Structure formats: structure tokens, C-alpha cells
Amino acid sequence: MASGKGTTNANVVFPMPRGGPYTYLAPEGHEQPLLPGIRVVAPFGRRILTGIVVEANVTPPKGIRLKRLKAIIDDHPLVPQELLDLARWISRYYFCDFGEAIRAVVPGIFMRVGDQRIRLIEGIKPTGLKLSALQGKIFDILLAEGQLLQSRLTKRLKSKSLSQSLASLAEMGLIEITDHLPLLPKARLRTMVEACKETPPDDELKGLFTRAPRQRECLKFLQGMAGPVELSLLTRFNFSSAIVGALAQKGLINKYQVYDPRDPFRHVNFPDYQAPEPSPDQKEVIGNLEESLDSHNVFLLHGVTGSGKTLVYIELLRPVLEAGKQAIILVPEIALTPQTTGRFRAVFGPRVTVLHSGLSDGERYDIWRQISQGKYSVAVGARSAVFAPFNNLGIIIIDEEHEHTYKETEYIPRYHAREVATWRMSRAGRPVILGSATPSLESYHRAREGDYLLLELPERARGFPMPQVNIFDLRKSWSKKKPSLVSERLSKEIDFALQAKGQVLLLLNRRGFNIFMICEECGQVAECRHCRISLTLHRRLNRLLCHYCGSQDPILSACPACGSKRLVPMGVGTEQVESILKEKFPDRVIDRMDSDTTGGKWSHHKILERLRSGATDILVGTQMIA
């Protein structure tokens, strides 16, 4: 790849509609080739954006004056060529722009937008100049602040566009406008300190510490430690940074920084999991799959509930990882991620990581980079984990493949993780496993037509029988005097299970206390002012919530249509079921698991861990507990 001072150029794509590719020149003095997959900062109109190089040393059309890149962020490609090719395929297959596909593939934490810094020139006054009302407001704010980012200024003035007014003020010589590069995340570093192995004689040390007794104490403290300690520990013992710096300047201690990746598992204890011996049916399925690990096939693993599909996945990963390859395991809900991750970590150790929307920006940054650098071999996560930047994928497993959550429905591109995984592994020449007790119609049809290979686990593991299912018509037992969703029959069954020292799961796929509020006079239902769908009553928050956009409203005291105060809450949600159960079983521990109780990090894991340990008697939840 040829390169030359000031001549290297590249095609750059930005994560947005009509995001390119656009051709740019390398920054002044940059002599290295611009490799595909590295991030760059570039001017785009009046904005400063972060983009991805997708092609280097291109030939631009004649007569076109190219802009220069502002900065090169990465020394090595962040996005492997395979993911760039995948983004191109997504843009073609799902009829979207290349930039929109890049936005889906690369986490937004890596692709932030820059800004412009507006600074008031000191000593300049608008004497004799005619300023518009907006320009006057800008000048007054800058007079008080000195300088401000344009985005903050726009927010303060509640104006959509300040560009023309700012350009005029700059022409008048009142302000200076400079580019402010995107604030991108960086690796977290820890400062470590340790005493040097060789120290001067005691007489010489005495002279060094004549007027610095605290430095002597700090050195003795470090000499008494078994190894290096973190700088923050020294500050706790009142050894200031100045004392440590003075010792380092005298050559008595070593001070250096180490990479400290943010680990989402740092404070999480997973229960032990011992993989049992596979049954004959499981062994047969595992053997069939192992024979196809070096070729591309899509397998539909149709196994009844409790047939041990997870054990099949674990046994299948062993030869994949032994061959030095990596794996992606997709689950439909974030709620399932801790449980699934715990089982795989129990078998394969710290080579297993997670990728999902519940991670902090810093954790997502570190995990994505460490995956691309080869630290991890297995990634467990929801839909977007299909884009994990592994460079030697050996298998992708999609558990509960029938779930609708594998289909992106909110943002463009509206991709399906199953189709993306299939294309990605067709390029790698490796298999995809789709597991389900109730396969989707599309997958089952493809299996019957021979496009997918069908494998079945018709019986539950260890020969356990299928559970007995009873259906009761609540209308027949509904009492007008004391109507309750928890019928007398259900209460008896719950009490019987608890008396037998068992646990109870109650599933209702509606969260909240009441599903909607209706006016008895005109029939008007309280609706979200943004989405026009019914609002759900949440007693704990004492608010009406929209489950689509998340907006909140106070509980209505009168009908917005007719003014009547005869508003009646209707329908039952998990919050109301929990309330009913606490009245019926006051001495029992009752937990609720839905979107309202699982907002915190690892909250799913904590609820499931309480259930696993026996601390919870009854768990009420939505689909995530199924």
C-alpha cells in the first residue's frame, strides 16, 4: 500500500444516513497508510464527526478539492475487515445506507460527534456595530462565560441554528470559532508504585531525607509491601502525590501505569455449575454437530423444554475453543444473559464475556476492544452481540431462535440477527445453531425444505416427565363480591406448593398495576400525548406510564374529553398481582421481575440468585421469567 507525505487519502463512512463513503486527505505530516477499520475525525459540513476508514488510497474524481482529516484515532483497525464486509452486505440486503449499517455494527461509544468552541475575543466591544437580537444574546452570554461549546450555546438559547449569527460575529472580529474534537472514551489506567530493589546506603539515604521525614516513612512503607501498590492506597495513608513524586525523582521508587479494564463481573458471584453427563439423545446430537464444525450449515435444534439444549451448546464449544476459534451465543433477553453467562463461565472460565445494552459505556468500550485483541473467546449477549469483533469465529448459537427480540424493529437497518449470523458464518465456513422448543415458522419450514438441517431432542433430560398443564376458565369461578385474578383454586395450589417447601412462579405478561384508565361517562381511555396508546397505571410510582416511549403523567383526576371524574382503572398487571399475593401470603417472601424492577445493572441476576438460593418463595414476572 503506497503512502507519501500529505498524499495518502481514504474513503470514510460516518454512522448516519447518507454517511458516505466520502474521500479525505490524511492530516498534514501523516505518512502512514490509512488502514481500513481505523477511526478518524473529519470535518463534515459545519460538524466534526468520527468515521471509519473503509478503503485507502482511492482515486478521487478530477477537479475535486479534498478536505483533510482532523485526526487519526486508532493505531490499529478497531473494526475488522470482516465486519466492514458485513456492513456492506447489510446495506444491500436491508436497503439502507452504508453509514446506517455501520451505526448498527459499531457501538455508538466509539463514534461520538465533535463540536465547535466559541470564544469571545478579549478587549473587543461591539461599539458602533449593529447586532441583531440573537447576536446580542450570544454576545451577552459569552461576555459572562468567556467561551462555550456551540451545542451548549444552542441549548441555552433554545435556537435550532446559530451558524449564520456566529459566522457574522466572527466576521466582525468579536468571536473566534475553533473545532472541538469528539470526546472519545479512553482506556482506564491505574498508577502503580513500588520501591526500587537497589537503594543507596543508609548514610546516603539519611542525607536525602534530612528535611523530608514523610518521604522516608513512605519509602519504608513501600519496602515493607510484597509487591507494587496502587497510588490511591498511598493517599489513604496520607502520603501525598508530591511525596511520591519526590521519591520517584530521587530514583528510589518506580512509578508506572497499568491498563485496568472495566469488568462487569468484578463484583458478581455466579453459582457453581457442573455440566452433567449428556444423555444418549444429547450425545447423538452433539456427535452430528461436531462432524460439521468445519463446514457451513444451519442447524435447527428442536428440543422440548428441559431437554438440555444448553448442555449441547457447552459440549459443542469444547472442540471449537480447543481449535483456537471463538463463539457467539445469542439469548433473546438481557434477563437471560447473567444466567447463561454464569453457566458458560463455570465451564470455560474468564474467556467468556457479555455484550448487551445494560453495560456502561466504559465496560462496552473495554470489552469490545479486548474481544478484537483476542482476550475473550466467547461472547454471550442479546441481538447486537452478533456483531462482536472476533477475527476467527467458529460458531454462532442462537438460543430461543423464535423470539421476536432478534428482529430490530425500532431503528434502521431493521435487521434480523438470525439472517446476519447466517451470512457471517457462510463467509467463515462455519455452522450456525438455532435452538428452540417452539421454532419459528420460517425456520421450521426451511428445515423441512432442506435449507436447514433438523436435529431433535424429543425427551426431557434425565427422563423427567413433562409437567402437567391444567387450564381453568376464570369466568366460572369469578365472584362478583370479591373479584380477584388470584382465584381460590390458584391460592390453594400456591399454598400446597409452599407447604411442600417448593417455590412458585407466576407469569403475567403485563407490567404495572392497572392496564388502562377509562371514563365511565364517555368511554375515553387515558392516552400518551406522544404515541396515542393507552397509559398504564403504576401504583408504586403513583404515575401513568407509556410503555412505548417511557413518558410519565400524573394520575388523572378528571376525564380530558368530557371533564367527568368517574375514571376507573381497569386490567391487571404484575404490580397488582404482587400486591394481592402479599395480602394473601403475608409471611412469604415475594419478588417481582419485570422492566420496572430490573433497571439496575445485574438486577436480573440478583433476583434469580435469590430464587435459586431459596430465599424467594413466590416470583411474579412478565415473559422474562418464562
XYZ file of C-alpha atoms in Angstrom:
626
model
C 0.000 0.000 0.000
C 1.709 3.152 -1.172
C 1.953 6.183 1.036
C 3.531 9.568 0.882
C 3.686 12.714 2.928
C 0.434 14.618 2.534
C -0.798 12.396 -0.301
C -2.453 9.455 1.452
C -6.220 9.575 1.118
C -9.085 7.329 2.131
C -12.808 6.747 1.883
C -14.540 7.384 5.205
C -18.047 6.352 6.280
C -19.963 8.116 9.067
C -22.625 6.303 11.162
C -25.695 8.097 9.815
C -27.982 8.302 6.763
C -26.070 9.485 3.679
C -22.909 8.857 5.660
C -20.685 8.147 2.694
C -18.204 6.974 1.735
C -16.512 10.364 1.364
C -12.887 10.835 0.335
C -10.470 12.761 2.583
C -6.778 13.544 2.615
C -4.655 12.432 5.571
C -3.720 15.102 8.139
C -0.652 17.244 7.421
C 2.543 15.324 8.130
C 0.838 11.945 8.397
C 2.954 9.497 6.417
C 1.457 6.144 7.421
C -1.193 4.469 5.249
C -4.773 4.809 6.435
C -5.837 1.226 7.117
C -9.468 0.110 6.675
C -11.171 -0.214 10.054
C -9.412 2.615 11.897
C -11.368 5.575 13.254
C -10.713 9.122 12.092
C -12.080 12.568 12.950
C -13.190 14.561 9.916
C -14.980 17.823 9.055
C -18.442 17.234 7.604
C -20.101 20.490 6.641
C -20.107 22.555 9.831
C -19.807 19.475 12.037
C -16.885 17.415 13.310
C -17.636 13.677 13.112
C -15.980 10.370 13.925
C -15.903 7.977 10.982
C -14.465 4.641 9.886
C -11.952 4.264 7.059
C -13.398 1.687 4.638
C -10.916 1.984 1.770
C -7.433 3.513 1.478
C -5.563 5.250 -1.352
C -8.581 5.753 -3.589
C -8.565 7.816 -6.778
C -10.920 10.773 -6.324
C -12.685 12.419 -9.307
C -10.625 15.053 -11.109
C -11.210 18.655 -10.166
C -12.388 17.801 -6.645
C -10.618 19.604 -3.790
C -10.393 17.193 -0.878
C -10.645 18.176 2.778
C -8.119 16.890 5.293
C -8.862 14.683 8.243
C -8.594 16.353 11.635
C -7.096 13.371 13.492
C -6.311 9.650 13.324
C -7.672 7.907 16.438
C -6.508 4.292 16.159
C -3.057 2.827 15.519
C -4.612 -0.500 14.531
C -8.015 -1.224 12.967
C -10.817 -1.186 15.530
C -13.298 -2.736 13.084
C -12.020 -5.888 11.321
C -12.416 -6.207 7.557
C -14.990 -8.956 8.082
C -17.335 -6.551 9.897
C -16.870 -3.916 7.195
C -17.900 -6.531 4.613
C -20.846 -7.482 6.844
C -21.955 -3.831 6.994
C -21.818 -3.640 3.184
C -23.994 -6.750 2.946
C -26.490 -5.329 5.475
C -26.765 -2.107 3.457
C -27.590 -4.115 0.314
C -29.830 -6.749 1.895
C -31.862 -4.368 4.072
C -31.879 -1.434 1.603
C -30.182 1.110 3.856
C -27.174 3.425 3.611
C -23.697 2.095 4.347
C -23.477 4.603 7.203
C -26.671 3.277 8.794
C -25.261 -0.244 8.614
C -22.015 0.927 10.264
C -24.118 2.518 13.022
C -25.668 -0.891 13.747
C -22.355 -2.784 13.646
C -20.094 -0.452 15.693
C -21.207 0.653 19.218
C -22.032 4.354 19.410
C -19.491 4.841 22.214
C -16.738 4.670 19.567
C -18.369 7.144 17.166
C -19.129 10.362 19.006
C -19.738 13.750 17.405
C -17.425 16.745 17.827
C -18.382 20.368 18.385
C -17.183 23.918 17.913
C -15.782 26.110 20.672
C -16.951 29.721 20.641
C -14.571 32.129 22.397
C -15.081 35.844 22.965
C -12.032 37.823 21.861
C -10.728 39.765 24.856
C -10.826 43.538 24.827
C -13.214 43.744 21.843
C -16.527 45.567 22.292
C -19.383 45.846 19.778
C -19.214 49.643 19.830
C -20.857 51.099 16.748
C -21.783 47.661 15.391
C -25.376 46.768 14.626
C -26.175 43.449 16.271
C -29.402 41.519 15.823
C -31.368 40.454 18.899
C -29.927 36.905 18.648
C -26.370 38.180 18.144
C -26.788 40.415 21.196
C -27.875 37.482 23.321
C -24.883 35.434 22.117
C -22.507 38.276 22.952
C -24.015 38.733 26.455
C -23.696 35.002 27.262
C -20.089 34.889 26.055
C -19.322 38.066 27.995
C -20.329 36.185 31.169
C -18.868 32.774 30.248
C -15.797 33.694 28.176
C -16.139 30.620 25.966
C -18.736 27.959 25.342
C -19.368 24.944 23.114
C -21.826 25.641 20.317
C -24.099 22.776 21.425
C -24.347 24.295 24.934
C -24.966 27.742 23.456
C -27.718 26.354 21.223
C -29.345 24.711 24.240
C -29.140 27.881 26.322
C -30.772 29.998 23.614
C -33.245 27.263 22.579
C -32.466 28.024 18.955
C -32.191 25.382 16.235
C -29.453 27.147 14.247
C -26.887 29.709 15.307
C -24.484 29.172 12.422
C -25.309 32.351 10.487
C -25.256 34.594 13.571
C -21.965 33.075 14.764
C -20.394 33.477 11.318
C -21.393 37.163 11.293
C -19.935 37.742 14.767
C -16.703 36.045 13.646
C -16.531 38.338 10.573
C -16.945 41.348 12.874
C -13.927 40.124 14.858
C -15.909 39.680 18.093
C -15.562 35.912 18.479
C -13.229 33.101 17.487
C -14.600 29.727 16.354
C -12.377 26.652 16.657
C -13.004 22.937 16.205
C -13.549 20.859 19.326
C -12.733 17.219 18.591
C -15.094 14.464 19.826
C -14.635 13.386 23.434
C -13.978 9.683 22.901
C -13.531 7.097 25.675
C -10.053 6.034 26.649
C -8.540 3.035 28.350
C -8.656 3.266 32.144
C -5.199 3.303 33.695
C -4.071 2.702 37.277
C -0.909 4.285 38.666
C 1.262 1.734 40.473
C 4.182 2.417 42.800
C 6.909 0.109 44.135
C 10.255 0.554 45.905
C 13.383 0.020 43.828
C 15.186 -3.220 44.586
C 18.526 -1.482 44.951
C 18.698 1.533 47.283
C 21.610 3.792 48.324
C 23.461 3.083 51.614
C 21.832 4.220 54.881
C 24.241 7.162 55.257
C 23.279 8.479 51.825
C 19.585 7.918 52.500
C 19.870 9.859 55.757
C 21.151 12.835 53.814
C 18.346 12.576 51.259
C 15.694 12.655 53.968
C 17.178 15.311 56.298
C 14.200 17.610 55.725
C 11.755 15.039 54.407
C 10.721 12.594 57.140
C 7.436 11.744 55.389
C 9.360 10.632 52.296
C 11.399 8.257 54.493
C 8.171 6.863 56.005
C 6.658 6.387 52.555
C 9.756 4.541 51.302
C 9.769 2.241 54.354
C 6.051 1.549 53.780
C 6.685 0.546 50.159
C 9.720 -1.574 51.115
C 7.515 -3.475 53.540
C 4.975 -4.361 50.847
C 5.218 -7.655 48.997
C 4.757 -6.009 45.610
C 3.633 -2.839 43.842
C 0.687 -0.917 45.317
C -1.792 1.460 43.781
C -1.144 5.174 44.206
C -4.637 5.657 45.648
C -3.690 3.339 48.544
C -0.792 5.618 49.483
C -3.065 8.659 49.583
C -5.281 6.830 52.080
C -2.240 6.638 54.377
C -1.679 10.388 53.922
C 1.256 10.015 51.537
C 0.516 12.755 49.032
C 1.268 12.720 45.306
C 4.009 15.276 45.945
C 5.788 12.876 48.332
C 5.539 10.027 45.803
C 6.741 12.314 43.008
C 9.761 13.414 45.057
C 10.743 9.783 45.742
C 10.424 8.945 42.055
C 12.587 11.968 41.169
C 15.267 10.722 43.566
C 15.200 7.328 41.862
C 14.086 5.475 44.987
C 10.758 4.178 43.674
C 9.282 3.132 40.344
C 6.039 4.790 39.284
C 4.175 3.458 36.240
C 0.699 2.936 34.788
C -1.099 -0.311 34.003
C -4.219 -0.924 31.929
C -7.227 -1.529 34.170
C -10.130 -2.835 32.041
C -13.627 -2.297 33.389
C -15.003 -5.741 34.180
C -18.796 -6.147 34.615
C -18.170 -9.419 36.507
C -15.833 -7.862 39.075
C -18.400 -7.852 41.899
C -20.648 -10.676 40.684
C -20.537 -14.160 42.183
C -22.017 -16.815 39.920
C -23.278 -20.093 41.398
C -21.280 -23.225 40.673
C -22.473 -25.214 37.696
C -21.317 -28.731 36.998
C -22.141 -29.865 33.468
C -23.876 -33.269 33.786
C -23.156 -36.305 31.637
C -25.050 -35.983 28.318
C -27.933 -38.375 27.715
C -27.914 -40.760 24.702
C -30.105 -38.341 22.708
C -27.789 -35.431 23.571
C -24.701 -37.451 22.643
C -26.189 -38.258 19.243
C -26.973 -34.585 18.558
C -23.524 -33.472 19.783
C -21.849 -36.066 17.543
C -23.801 -34.887 14.467
C -22.900 -31.273 15.166
C -19.206 -31.974 15.816
C -18.914 -33.618 12.398
C -19.989 -30.341 10.776
C -17.824 -27.863 12.717
C -15.557 -27.328 9.699
C -18.324 -26.557 7.214
C -21.149 -24.070 6.898
C -24.555 -25.459 7.779
C -27.507 -24.023 9.649
C -28.878 -26.484 12.206
C -32.298 -26.195 13.798
C -32.102 -27.882 17.191
C -35.721 -28.647 18.101
C -35.641 -29.705 21.722
C -38.599 -29.806 24.096
C -38.439 -27.628 27.188
C -35.944 -29.126 29.647
C -34.298 -31.366 27.047
C -30.829 -29.960 27.825
C -30.058 -27.717 24.853
C -27.627 -25.649 26.985
C -25.576 -28.764 27.719
C -25.395 -29.446 23.978
C -24.075 -25.898 23.449
C -21.443 -26.342 26.187
C -20.192 -29.678 24.835
C -20.101 -28.237 21.324
C -17.974 -25.284 22.428
C -15.227 -27.516 23.820
C -13.783 -28.599 20.424
C -14.394 -25.118 18.980
C -12.287 -23.420 21.668
C -9.665 -26.179 21.644
C -9.161 -25.438 17.932
C -8.389 -21.799 18.804
C -11.651 -20.422 17.464
C -14.270 -18.170 19.050
C -18.020 -18.352 19.600
C -21.038 -16.054 19.923
C -24.078 -17.148 21.945
C -27.224 -15.060 21.499
C -30.076 -15.012 24.012
C -33.356 -13.146 23.472
C -33.446 -11.179 26.736
C -30.852 -9.346 28.812
C -32.513 -11.098 31.763
C -31.177 -14.423 30.476
C -27.623 -13.148 29.986
C -26.375 -13.493 33.614
C -27.834 -16.996 33.963
C -26.406 -18.192 30.641
C -23.090 -16.413 31.190
C -22.750 -17.970 34.647
C -23.060 -21.486 33.236
C -20.532 -20.881 30.470
C -18.079 -19.113 32.790
C -18.321 -22.037 35.221
C -17.089 -24.322 32.433
C -14.804 -22.082 30.350
C -13.657 -19.504 32.914
C -12.735 -15.865 32.205
C -12.610 -16.459 28.444
C -16.370 -15.736 28.494
C -17.699 -12.161 28.394
C -21.004 -10.379 27.834
C -22.216 -7.817 25.297
C -25.563 -6.113 25.829
C -27.188 -2.719 26.340
C -27.059 -2.986 30.140
C -23.289 -2.379 30.203
C -21.845 1.028 30.995
C -20.084 2.925 28.202
C -16.697 2.174 29.750
C -17.416 -1.552 30.068
C -18.670 -1.748 26.474
C -15.548 0.115 25.295
C -13.152 -2.224 27.115
C -14.975 -5.457 26.216
C -15.245 -4.572 22.511
C -11.560 -3.697 22.311
C -10.496 -6.784 24.264
C -12.584 -9.042 22.019
C -10.862 -7.564 18.960
C -7.478 -8.069 20.667
C -8.197 -11.749 21.353
C -8.586 -11.748 25.142
C -12.039 -13.343 25.061
C -13.166 -16.457 23.195
C -16.902 -16.490 23.931
C -19.389 -13.592 23.915
C -22.868 -14.018 25.380
C -25.414 -11.344 24.669
C -28.617 -10.119 23.111
C -29.234 -9.236 19.450
C -26.366 -6.769 18.881
C -23.775 -9.286 20.161
C -23.928 -10.849 16.681
C -21.510 -8.042 15.684
C -18.838 -8.983 18.274
C -15.446 -8.264 16.583
C -13.994 -11.790 16.717
C -11.452 -12.489 13.984
C -11.704 -16.295 13.934
C -15.327 -17.253 14.597
C -16.009 -20.965 14.839
C -19.727 -20.996 15.650
C -22.757 -18.805 16.388
C -25.505 -20.224 18.621
C -28.931 -18.533 18.774
C -30.965 -19.797 21.715
C -34.772 -19.439 21.675
C -34.459 -18.527 17.999
C -38.217 -17.986 17.647
C -38.214 -14.877 19.855
C -39.230 -11.596 18.216
C -36.464 -9.691 20.026
C -33.903 -10.937 17.474
C -35.542 -8.626 14.950
C -34.604 -4.932 15.140
C -37.879 -3.023 14.795
C -37.060 0.469 16.035
C -34.023 1.697 14.116
C -32.736 1.360 10.574
C -31.425 -1.115 9.489
C -34.205 -3.410 10.671
C -32.023 -6.487 10.571
C -32.708 -9.961 11.944
C -29.858 -11.457 13.986
C -30.586 -14.908 12.532
C -30.024 -13.731 8.942
C -26.941 -11.696 9.904
C -25.445 -14.694 11.745
C -26.145 -16.978 8.788
C -24.410 -14.657 6.309
C -21.484 -14.042 8.629
C -20.851 -17.734 9.179
C -21.298 -18.525 5.482
C -18.254 -16.316 4.873
C -16.361 -18.043 7.705
C -17.416 -21.520 6.512
C -18.646 -22.476 9.974
C -22.030 -23.574 11.413
C -24.954 -21.712 12.967
C -27.095 -23.445 15.610
C -30.704 -22.330 16.107
C -32.205 -23.749 19.295
C -35.869 -23.697 20.300
C -38.636 -25.749 21.846
C -41.096 -23.921 19.566
C -39.225 -22.986 16.356
C -40.406 -20.077 14.255
C -42.493 -20.981 11.231
C -39.781 -19.696 8.886
C -37.048 -21.817 10.455
C -39.186 -24.946 10.658
C -40.246 -24.525 7.022
C -36.606 -24.130 5.946
C -35.721 -27.278 7.900
C -38.496 -29.253 6.183
C -37.383 -27.921 2.784
C -33.773 -28.961 3.484
C -32.258 -25.474 3.720
C -31.617 -26.083 7.437
C -30.620 -29.394 8.997
C -33.129 -30.533 11.631
C -31.930 -32.150 14.879
C -34.357 -33.131 17.628
C -34.340 -33.766 21.353
C -37.814 -35.224 21.888
C -37.489 -36.030 25.605
C -36.525 -34.102 28.712
C -33.072 -34.620 30.197
C -32.645 -37.395 32.805
C -36.021 -38.841 31.804
C -38.061 -36.275 33.748
C -41.724 -36.278 32.647
C -43.309 -33.211 31.088
C -45.225 -31.103 33.630
C -48.971 -31.448 33.922
C -50.821 -28.478 32.434
C -54.281 -27.503 33.649
C -56.455 -24.832 32.073
C -59.141 -23.150 34.193
C -61.912 -20.869 32.995
C -61.807 -17.952 35.422
C -65.277 -16.840 34.363
C -66.809 -19.840 36.117
C -65.152 -19.076 39.464
C -65.313 -15.293 39.266
C -67.074 -13.829 42.273
C -68.819 -10.502 41.823
C -68.500 -9.805 45.519
C -64.714 -10.301 45.677
C -63.306 -10.382 42.147
C -59.622 -11.342 42.071
C -57.235 -12.589 39.428
C -55.751 -14.903 42.054
C -58.686 -17.316 42.240
C -59.485 -19.595 45.159
C -58.168 -22.602 43.187
C -54.888 -20.833 42.373
C -54.476 -19.766 46.023
C -54.876 -23.386 47.154
C -52.321 -24.624 44.613
C -49.825 -21.934 45.693
C -50.356 -22.794 49.358
C -49.914 -26.518 48.605
C -46.599 -25.840 46.796
C -45.313 -23.642 49.622
C -46.312 -26.148 52.313
C -44.325 -28.770 50.389
C -41.299 -26.422 50.652
C -41.455 -25.630 46.963
C -41.367 -22.335 45.073
C -43.917 -20.688 42.804
C -43.542 -18.791 39.532
C -46.481 -16.688 38.351
C -46.264 -15.267 34.847
C -48.397 -12.390 33.600
C -47.132 -10.593 30.523
C -48.380 -7.187 31.650
C -46.414 -4.937 33.971
C -47.897 -2.157 36.061
C -50.883 -2.118 38.447
C -53.741 -1.431 36.029
C -53.504 -1.666 32.242
C -55.525 1.473 31.474
C -57.903 4.108 32.898
C -61.293 4.615 31.278
C -64.006 7.244 31.727
C -67.371 5.705 32.673
C -69.237 8.629 31.106
C -67.760 8.839 27.583
C -65.501 5.794 27.335
C -62.334 7.843 26.767
C -59.106 5.978 27.655
C -56.137 7.940 29.045
C -53.589 8.039 26.220
C -49.963 9.051 25.777
C -49.762 12.529 24.259
C -46.855 11.381 22.076
C -47.820 7.855 20.971
C -51.629 7.809 21.242
C -51.596 4.454 23.067
C -53.166 3.756 26.462
C -51.251 4.709 29.591
C -50.583 2.120 32.316
C -51.167 2.906 35.978
C -48.163 2.241 38.271
C -49.093 2.485 41.964
C -45.505 2.384 43.224
C -44.644 5.473 41.189
C -48.168 6.914 41.516
C -47.951 7.819 37.841
C -49.355 6.894 34.436
C -46.628 5.460 32.202
C -46.398 4.938 28.461
C -44.794 1.544 27.860
C -43.811 2.593 24.348
C -41.907 5.872 24.743
C -41.432 5.935 28.542
C -43.152 9.289 29.188
C -44.921 9.816 32.526
C -48.056 11.727 33.508
C -49.739 12.339 36.860
C -52.827 10.230 37.593
C -55.833 11.990 36.074
C -58.472 13.449 38.367
C -60.885 14.235 35.523
C -61.523 12.966 32.003
C -59.674 15.135 29.446
C -62.535 14.623 26.947
C -65.707 15.304 28.963
C -64.458 16.502 32.356
C -66.127 13.680 34.275
C -64.448 12.487 37.455
C -65.742 8.945 37.046
C -62.410 7.463 35.972
C -61.998 3.739 36.567
C -58.705 1.790 36.402
C -59.096 -1.487 34.504
C -56.975 -4.552 33.785
C -54.377 -6.311 35.897
C -50.568 -6.107 35.793
C -47.717 -7.762 37.688
C -47.594 -4.995 40.279
C -51.245 -5.653 41.254
C -50.669 -9.428 41.374
C -47.724 -8.849 43.724
C -49.935 -6.669 45.939
C -52.703 -9.318 46.052
C -50.217 -12.076 46.920
C -48.690 -10.031 49.761
C -52.144 -9.771 51.299
C -52.879 -13.484 50.859
C -49.414 -14.714 51.929
C -48.044 -12.058 54.323
C -45.412 -14.392 55.808
C -43.880 -15.346 52.458
C -41.077 -13.646 50.505
C -42.490 -12.384 47.198
C -40.322 -10.950 44.419
C -41.330 -9.275 41.185
C -39.301 -9.415 37.977
C -40.284 -7.080 35.158
C -38.915 -3.982 33.442
C -39.785 -1.852 36.488
C -37.705 -3.898 38.935
C -34.738 -4.740 36.706
C -33.449 -1.306 35.710
C -30.166 -1.592 37.624
C -27.072 -3.462 36.500
C -27.189 -7.178 37.341
C -30.644 -6.709 38.940
C -31.854 -9.698 36.902
C -29.019 -11.770 38.314
C -29.773 -10.725 41.913
C -33.471 -11.637 41.622
C -32.682 -15.007 40.011
C -29.964 -15.680 42.582
C -32.439 -15.112 45.424
C -34.792 -17.550 43.697
C -32.031 -20.116 43.145
C -30.869 -19.935 46.767
C -34.420 -20.483 48.056
C -34.763 -17.035 49.618
C -37.744 -16.223 47.372
C -40.987 -18.154 47.839
C -43.035 -16.636 45.022
C -41.721 -14.872 41.917
C -44.168 -12.813 39.855
C -42.960 -11.627 36.476
C -43.502 -10.945 32.832
C -42.213 -13.003 29.899
C -38.614 -12.717 31.121
C -39.212 -15.314 33.879
C -40.604 -17.926 31.465
